[in-house]
Amino acid sequence: MYNQEAHEKAAKAANKLMNQRAPLMLGREPVFINYRCTEPVIEVLQPLCPLKWDRLADVTMGIGAGFSNMGEVCGALSGAVIAIGLDLAGRYRDTAVLRFLTIKFTQKLMRDFAKEFGGVRCRDIIGHDISGCLTPGDPGYRAFLKDMLEGKLRPCSEMITYAIMYPLPSEQEDLHPPL
């Protein structure tokens, strides 16, 4: 059963994580690297899933920000797809059933996400090509942040919140493998 309160609490925690930045020295300049969108989604959804791995967000962080700022699939969406796998793999051992259900629920999430945000690719959603931008000081990344701060873009926190609030397969009514 879908637990809206648990998802709302998770979304609030994820948005707090997104505001954390870690300093990194590149040459003589400190650069602050924020969490990537996949990380908070996995961090806060994993406790709602039966299968857990304490370093999963670390292992998958390269997926965030449209596969490390390359403008590909939204990291929040990628994190939600990983959560689908965690939710289902903790409940099913039959690989064929697991594969069927993972595809079914991933397709449903992808369709719903695209309907809400106009696409699933980071560069399509944010309207900026930030591919190759490694740090927030890069001109492409700076333009993206400027537009976001001026309210010209939907903030990434909306995609993260959507991914977290989306019901996991075990919280949806139609979780039945094919006969």
PDB file of C-alpha atoms in Angstrom:
ATOM      1  CA  MET A   1       0.000   0.000   0.000  1.00  0.00           C
ATOM      2  CA  TYR A   2       1.259   3.462  -0.920  1.00  0.00           C
ATOM      3  CA  ASN A   3       2.437   5.393   2.117  1.00  0.00           C
ATOM      4  CA  GLN A   4       2.193   9.042   1.100  1.00  0.00           C
ATOM      5  CA  GLU A   5       3.513  10.262   4.438  1.00  0.00           C
ATOM      6  CA  ALA A   6       6.679   8.155   4.073  1.00  0.00           C
ATOM      7  CA  HIS A   7       7.212   9.464   0.529  1.00  0.00           C
ATOM      8  CA  GLU A   8       6.646  13.086   1.605  1.00  0.00           C
ATOM      9  CA  LYS A   9       9.150  12.667   4.438  1.00  0.00           C
ATOM     10  CA  ALA A  10      11.605  11.114   1.978  1.00  0.00           C
ATOM     11  CA  ALA A  11      11.130  13.989  -0.495  1.00  0.00           C
ATOM     12  CA  LYS A  12      11.876  16.560   2.219  1.00  0.00           C
ATOM     13  CA  ALA A  13      15.017  14.660   3.222  1.00  0.00           C
ATOM     14  CA  ALA A  14      16.151  14.478  -0.410  1.00  0.00           C
ATOM     15  CA  ASN A  15      15.737  18.200  -0.918  1.00  0.00           C
ATOM     16  CA  LYS A  16      17.894  18.815   2.160  1.00  0.00           C
ATOM     17  CA  LEU A  17      20.558  16.514   0.706  1.00  0.00           C
ATOM     18  CA  MET A  18      20.499  18.436  -2.584  1.00  0.00           C
ATOM     19  CA  ASN A  19      21.555  21.577  -0.733  1.00  0.00           C
ATOM     20  CA  GLN A  20      24.690  19.935   0.636  1.00  0.00           C
ATOM     21  CA  ARG A  21      27.897  20.651  -1.225  1.00  0.00           C
ATOM     22  CA  ALA A  22      31.313  19.102  -0.889  1.00  0.00           C
ATOM     23  CA  PRO A  23      34.418  21.224  -1.564  1.00  0.00           C
ATOM     24  CA  LEU A  24      36.988  19.847  -3.975  1.00  0.00           C
ATOM     25  CA  MET A  25      40.283  21.543  -4.802  1.00  0.00           C
ATOM     26  CA  LEU A  26      40.937  21.725  -8.540  1.00  0.00           C
ATOM     27  CA  GLY A  27      44.364  23.265  -8.770  1.00  0.00           C
ATOM     28  CA  ARG A  28      44.226  26.323  -6.545  1.00  0.00           C
ATOM     29  CA  GLU A  29      40.491  26.861  -6.871  1.00  0.00           C
ATOM     30  CA  PRO A  30      37.934  25.289  -4.541  1.00  0.00           C
ATOM     31  CA  VAL A  31      34.977  23.892  -6.450  1.00  0.00           C
ATOM     32  CA  PHE A  32      31.780  22.899  -4.703  1.00  0.00           C
ATOM     33  CA  ILE A  33      30.136  19.790  -6.058  1.00  0.00           C
ATOM     34  CA  ASN A  34      26.486  19.234  -5.147  1.00  0.00           C
ATOM     35  CA  TYR A  35      24.772  15.892  -4.820  1.00  0.00           C
ATOM     36  CA  ARG A  36      23.726  14.519  -8.183  1.00  0.00           C
ATOM     37  CA  CYS A  37      19.989  13.920  -8.586  1.00  0.00           C
ATOM     38  CA  THR A  38      20.275  10.119  -8.537  1.00  0.00           C
ATOM     39  CA  GLU A  39      21.926  10.069  -5.110  1.00  0.00           C
ATOM     40  CA  PRO A  40      19.156  11.594  -2.973  1.00  0.00           C
ATOM     41  CA  VAL A  41      16.466   9.594  -4.786  1.00  0.00           C
ATOM     42  CA  ILE A  42      18.249   6.330  -3.996  1.00  0.00           C
ATOM     43  CA  GLU A  43      19.220   7.427  -0.474  1.00  0.00           C
ATOM     44  CA  VAL A  44      15.637   8.182   0.544  1.00  0.00           C
ATOM     45  CA  LEU A  45      13.758   5.489  -1.411  1.00  0.00           C
ATOM     46  CA  GLN A  46      16.005   2.586  -0.428  1.00  0.00           C
ATOM     47  CA  PRO A  47      14.585   2.390   3.128  1.00  0.00           C
ATOM     48  CA  LEU A  48      11.137   1.867   1.553  1.00  0.00           C
ATOM     49  CA  CYS A  49      12.447  -1.140  -0.423  1.00  0.00           C
ATOM     50  CA  PRO A  50      13.046  -4.647   0.936  1.00  0.00           C
ATOM     51  CA  LEU A  51      16.468  -5.020  -0.723  1.00  0.00           C
ATOM     52  CA  LYS A  52      19.192  -2.765   0.655  1.00  0.00           C
ATOM     53  CA  TRP A  53      22.812  -2.010  -0.082  1.00  0.00           C
ATOM     54  CA  ASP A  54      24.421   0.695   2.026  1.00  0.00           C
ATOM     55  CA  ARG A  55      26.795   1.990  -0.694  1.00  0.00           C
ATOM     56  CA  LEU A  56      24.332   1.941  -3.597  1.00  0.00           C
ATOM     57  CA  ALA A  57      24.066   5.744  -3.904  1.00  0.00           C
ATOM     58  CA  ASP A  58      27.872   5.948  -4.003  1.00  0.00           C
ATOM     59  CA  VAL A  59      28.186   3.267  -6.666  1.00  0.00           C
ATOM     60  CA  THR A  60      25.506   4.822  -8.880  1.00  0.00           C
ATOM     61  CA  MET A  61      26.403   8.531  -8.497  1.00  0.00           C
ATOM     62  CA  GLY A  62      27.811   8.664 -12.034  1.00  0.00           C
ATOM     63  CA  ILE A  63      24.277   8.160 -13.333  1.00  0.00           C
ATOM     64  CA  GLY A  64      23.118  11.457 -11.827  1.00  0.00           C
ATOM     65  CA  ALA A  65      22.837  14.777 -13.672  1.00  0.00           C
ATOM     66  CA  GLY A  66      21.896  13.069 -16.921  1.00  0.00           C
ATOM     67  CA  PHE A  67      24.788  10.601 -16.737  1.00  0.00           C
ATOM     68  CA  SER A  68      27.366  12.978 -15.267  1.00  0.00           C
ATOM     69  CA  ASN A  69      26.292  16.219 -16.973  1.00  0.00           C
ATOM     70  CA  MET A  70      25.974  14.731 -20.453  1.00  0.00           C
ATOM     71  CA  GLY A  71      22.304  15.673 -20.876  1.00  0.00           C
ATOM     72  CA  GLU A  72      21.038  12.115 -21.030  1.00  0.00           C
ATOM     73  CA  VAL A  73      18.295  10.465 -18.927  1.00  0.00           C
ATOM     74  CA  CYS A  74      17.336  12.574 -15.896  1.00  0.00           C
ATOM     75  CA  GLY A  75      19.185  11.360 -12.802  1.00  0.00           C
ATOM     76  CA  ALA A  76      16.081  11.537 -10.628  1.00  0.00           C
ATOM     77  CA  LEU A  77      14.336   9.228 -13.084  1.00  0.00           C
ATOM     78  CA  SER A  78      17.367   6.904 -13.172  1.00  0.00           C
ATOM     79  CA  GLY A  79      17.314   6.746  -9.371  1.00  0.00           C
ATOM     80  CA  ALA A  80      13.618   5.859  -9.419  1.00  0.00           C
ATOM     81  CA  VAL A  81      14.281   3.058 -11.943  1.00  0.00           C
ATOM     82  CA  ILE A  82      16.962   1.664  -9.610  1.00  0.00           C
ATOM     83  CA  ALA A  83      14.442   1.842  -6.750  1.00  0.00           C
ATOM     84  CA  ILE A  84      11.979  -0.142  -8.890  1.00  0.00           C
ATOM     85  CA  GLY A  85      14.617  -2.860  -9.229  1.00  0.00           C
ATOM     86  CA  LEU A  86      15.329  -2.831  -5.492  1.00  0.00           C
ATOM     87  CA  ASP A  87      11.643  -3.027  -4.669  1.00  0.00           C
ATOM     88  CA  LEU A  88      10.959  -5.916  -7.043  1.00  0.00           C
ATOM     89  CA  ALA A  89      14.195  -7.889  -6.527  1.00  0.00           C
ATOM     90  CA  GLY A  90      13.468  -8.008  -2.815  1.00  0.00           C
ATOM     91  CA  ARG A  91      10.139  -9.692  -3.547  1.00  0.00           C
ATOM     92  CA  TYR A  92      10.733 -11.979  -6.539  1.00  0.00           C
ATOM     93  CA  ARG A  93      13.411 -14.578  -7.236  1.00  0.00           C
ATOM     94  CA  ASP A  94      12.205 -15.743 -10.652  1.00  0.00           C
ATOM     95  CA  THR A  95      14.314 -13.795 -13.164  1.00  0.00           C
ATOM     96  CA  ALA A  96      11.686 -13.931 -15.922  1.00  0.00           C
ATOM     97  CA  VAL A  97       9.000 -12.541 -13.605  1.00  0.00           C
ATOM     98  CA  LEU A  98      11.417  -9.945 -12.219  1.00  0.00           C
ATOM     99  CA  ARG A  99      12.396  -8.868 -15.749  1.00  0.00           C
ATOM    100  CA  PHE A 100       8.754  -8.609 -16.867  1.00  0.00           C
ATOM    101  CA  LEU A 101       7.702  -6.544 -13.848  1.00  0.00           C
ATOM    102  CA  THR A 102      10.790  -4.322 -13.967  1.00  0.00           C
ATOM    103  CA  ILE A 103      10.120  -3.499 -17.623  1.00  0.00           C
ATOM    104  CA  LYS A 104       6.403  -2.982 -16.964  1.00  0.00           C
ATOM    105  CA  PHE A 105       6.880  -0.554 -14.079  1.00  0.00           C
ATOM    106  CA  THR A 106       9.854   1.218 -15.662  1.00  0.00           C
ATOM    107  CA  GLN A 107       7.838   1.871 -18.829  1.00  0.00           C
ATOM    108  CA  LYS A 108       4.924   3.181 -16.765  1.00  0.00           C
ATOM    109  CA  LEU A 109       7.209   5.501 -14.783  1.00  0.00           C
ATOM    110  CA  MET A 110       8.958   6.725 -17.951  1.00  0.00           C
ATOM    111  CA  ARG A 111       5.636   7.508 -19.679  1.00  0.00           C
ATOM    112  CA  ASP A 112       4.252   9.320 -16.632  1.00  0.00           C
ATOM    113  CA  PHE A 113       7.494  11.259 -16.112  1.00  0.00           C
ATOM    114  CA  ALA A 114       7.637  12.310 -19.783  1.00  0.00           C
ATOM    115  CA  LYS A 115       4.026  13.454 -19.612  1.00  0.00           C
ATOM    116  CA  GLU A 116       4.772  15.562 -16.513  1.00  0.00           C
ATOM    117  CA  PHE A 117       8.090  17.087 -17.653  1.00  0.00           C
ATOM    118  CA  GLY A 118       7.928  16.959 -21.453  1.00  0.00           C
ATOM    119  CA  GLY A 119      10.653  14.343 -21.814  1.00  0.00           C
ATOM    120  CA  VAL A 120      13.044  12.087 -19.944  1.00  0.00           C
ATOM    121  CA  ARG A 121      16.387  13.487 -21.125  1.00  0.00           C
ATOM    122  CA  CYS A 122      18.027  16.085 -18.919  1.00  0.00           C
ATOM    123  CA  ARG A 123      18.851  18.480 -21.773  1.00  0.00           C
ATOM    124  CA  ASP A 124      15.255  18.329 -23.044  1.00  0.00           C
ATOM    125  CA  ILE A 125      13.817  18.993 -19.586  1.00  0.00           C
ATOM    126  CA  ILE A 126      16.168  21.813 -18.557  1.00  0.00           C
ATOM    127  CA  GLY A 127      16.541  23.341 -22.004  1.00  0.00           C
ATOM    128  CA  HIS A 128      20.316  23.566 -21.714  1.00  0.00           C
ATOM    129  CA  ASP A 129      23.123  21.449 -23.069  1.00  0.00           C
ATOM    130  CA  ILE A 130      25.439  21.090 -20.097  1.00  0.00           C
ATOM    131  CA  SER A 131      27.335  18.170 -21.608  1.00  0.00           C
ATOM    132  CA  GLY A 132      30.965  18.359 -20.720  1.00  0.00           C
ATOM    133  CA  CYS A 133      30.398  20.883 -17.920  1.00  0.00           C
ATOM    134  CA  LEU A 134      32.328  19.458 -15.013  1.00  0.00           C
ATOM    135  CA  THR A 135      31.942  22.228 -12.480  1.00  0.00           C
ATOM    136  CA  PRO A 136      29.357  24.889 -11.648  1.00  0.00           C
ATOM    137  CA  GLY A 137      31.855  27.498 -12.935  1.00  0.00           C
ATOM    138  CA  ASP A 138      31.611  26.289 -16.534  1.00  0.00           C
ATOM    139  CA  PRO A 139      29.746  28.783 -18.777  1.00  0.00           C
ATOM    140  CA  GLY A 140      27.063  26.279 -19.847  1.00  0.00           C
ATOM    141  CA  TYR A 141      26.403  25.250 -16.284  1.00  0.00           C
ATOM    142  CA  ARG A 142      26.403  28.878 -15.141  1.00  0.00           C
ATOM    143  CA  ALA A 143      23.745  29.727 -17.774  1.00  0.00           C
ATOM    144  CA  PHE A 144      21.648  26.776 -16.620  1.00  0.00           C
ATOM    145  CA  LEU A 145      21.847  27.888 -12.970  1.00  0.00           C
ATOM    146  CA  LYS A 146      21.051  31.501 -13.906  1.00  0.00           C
ATOM    147  CA  ASP A 147      17.897  30.461 -15.784  1.00  0.00           C
ATOM    148  CA  MET A 148      16.859  28.205 -12.923  1.00  0.00           C
ATOM    149  CA  LEU A 149      17.347  30.943 -10.320  1.00  0.00           C
ATOM    150  CA  GLU A 150      15.386  33.389 -12.484  1.00  0.00           C
ATOM    151  CA  GLY A 151      12.481  30.931 -12.613  1.00  0.00           C
ATOM    152  CA  LYS A 152      12.816  30.269 -16.347  1.00  0.00           C
ATOM    153  CA  LEU A 153      13.210  26.531 -15.707  1.00  0.00           C
ATOM    154  CA  ARG A 154      11.548  23.986 -13.514  1.00  0.00           C
ATOM    155  CA  PRO A 155      14.070  23.292 -10.756  1.00  0.00           C
ATOM    156  CA  CYS A 156      15.615  19.836 -10.567  1.00  0.00           C
ATOM    157  CA  SER A 157      14.072  19.492  -7.111  1.00  0.00           C
ATOM    158  CA  GLU A 158      10.691  19.074  -8.870  1.00  0.00           C
ATOM    159  CA  MET A 159      11.952  16.042 -10.796  1.00  0.00           C
ATOM    160  CA  ILE A 160      13.518  14.636  -7.637  1.00  0.00           C
ATOM    161  CA  THR A 161      10.314  15.115  -5.648  1.00  0.00           C
ATOM    162  CA  TYR A 162       8.252  13.557  -8.455  1.00  0.00           C
ATOM    163  CA  ALA A 163      10.551  10.510  -8.586  1.00  0.00           C
ATOM    164  CA  ILE A 164      10.348  10.061  -4.820  1.00  0.00           C
ATOM    165  CA  MET A 165       6.589  10.568  -4.586  1.00  0.00           C
ATOM    166  CA  TYR A 166       5.939   8.090  -7.414  1.00  0.00           C
ATOM    167  CA  PRO A 167       4.608   4.817  -5.950  1.00  0.00           C
ATOM    168  CA  LEU A 168       7.016   1.890  -5.884  1.00  0.00           C
ATOM    169  CA  PRO A 169       5.676  -1.241  -7.610  1.00  0.00           C
ATOM    170  CA  SER A 170       4.791  -2.868  -4.272  1.00  0.00           C
ATOM    171  CA  GLU A 171       2.668   0.204  -3.486  1.00  0.00           C
ATOM    172  CA  GLN A 172       0.632  -0.081  -6.684  1.00  0.00           C
ATOM    173  CA  GLU A 173      -2.493  -2.161  -7.086  1.00  0.00           C
ATOM    174  CA  ASP A 174      -1.494  -4.070 -10.213  1.00  0.00           C
ATOM    175  CA  LEU A 175       1.667  -5.831  -9.003  1.00  0.00           C
ATOM    176  CA  HIS A 176       0.937  -9.245 -10.422  1.00  0.00           C
ATOM    177  CA  PRO A 177       3.321 -11.327 -12.512  1.00  0.00           C
ATOM    178  CA  PRO A 178       2.019 -12.904 -15.710  1.00  0.00           C
ATOM    179  CA  LEU A 179       0.572 -16.381 -15.389  1.00  0.00           C
TER     180      LEU A 179
END
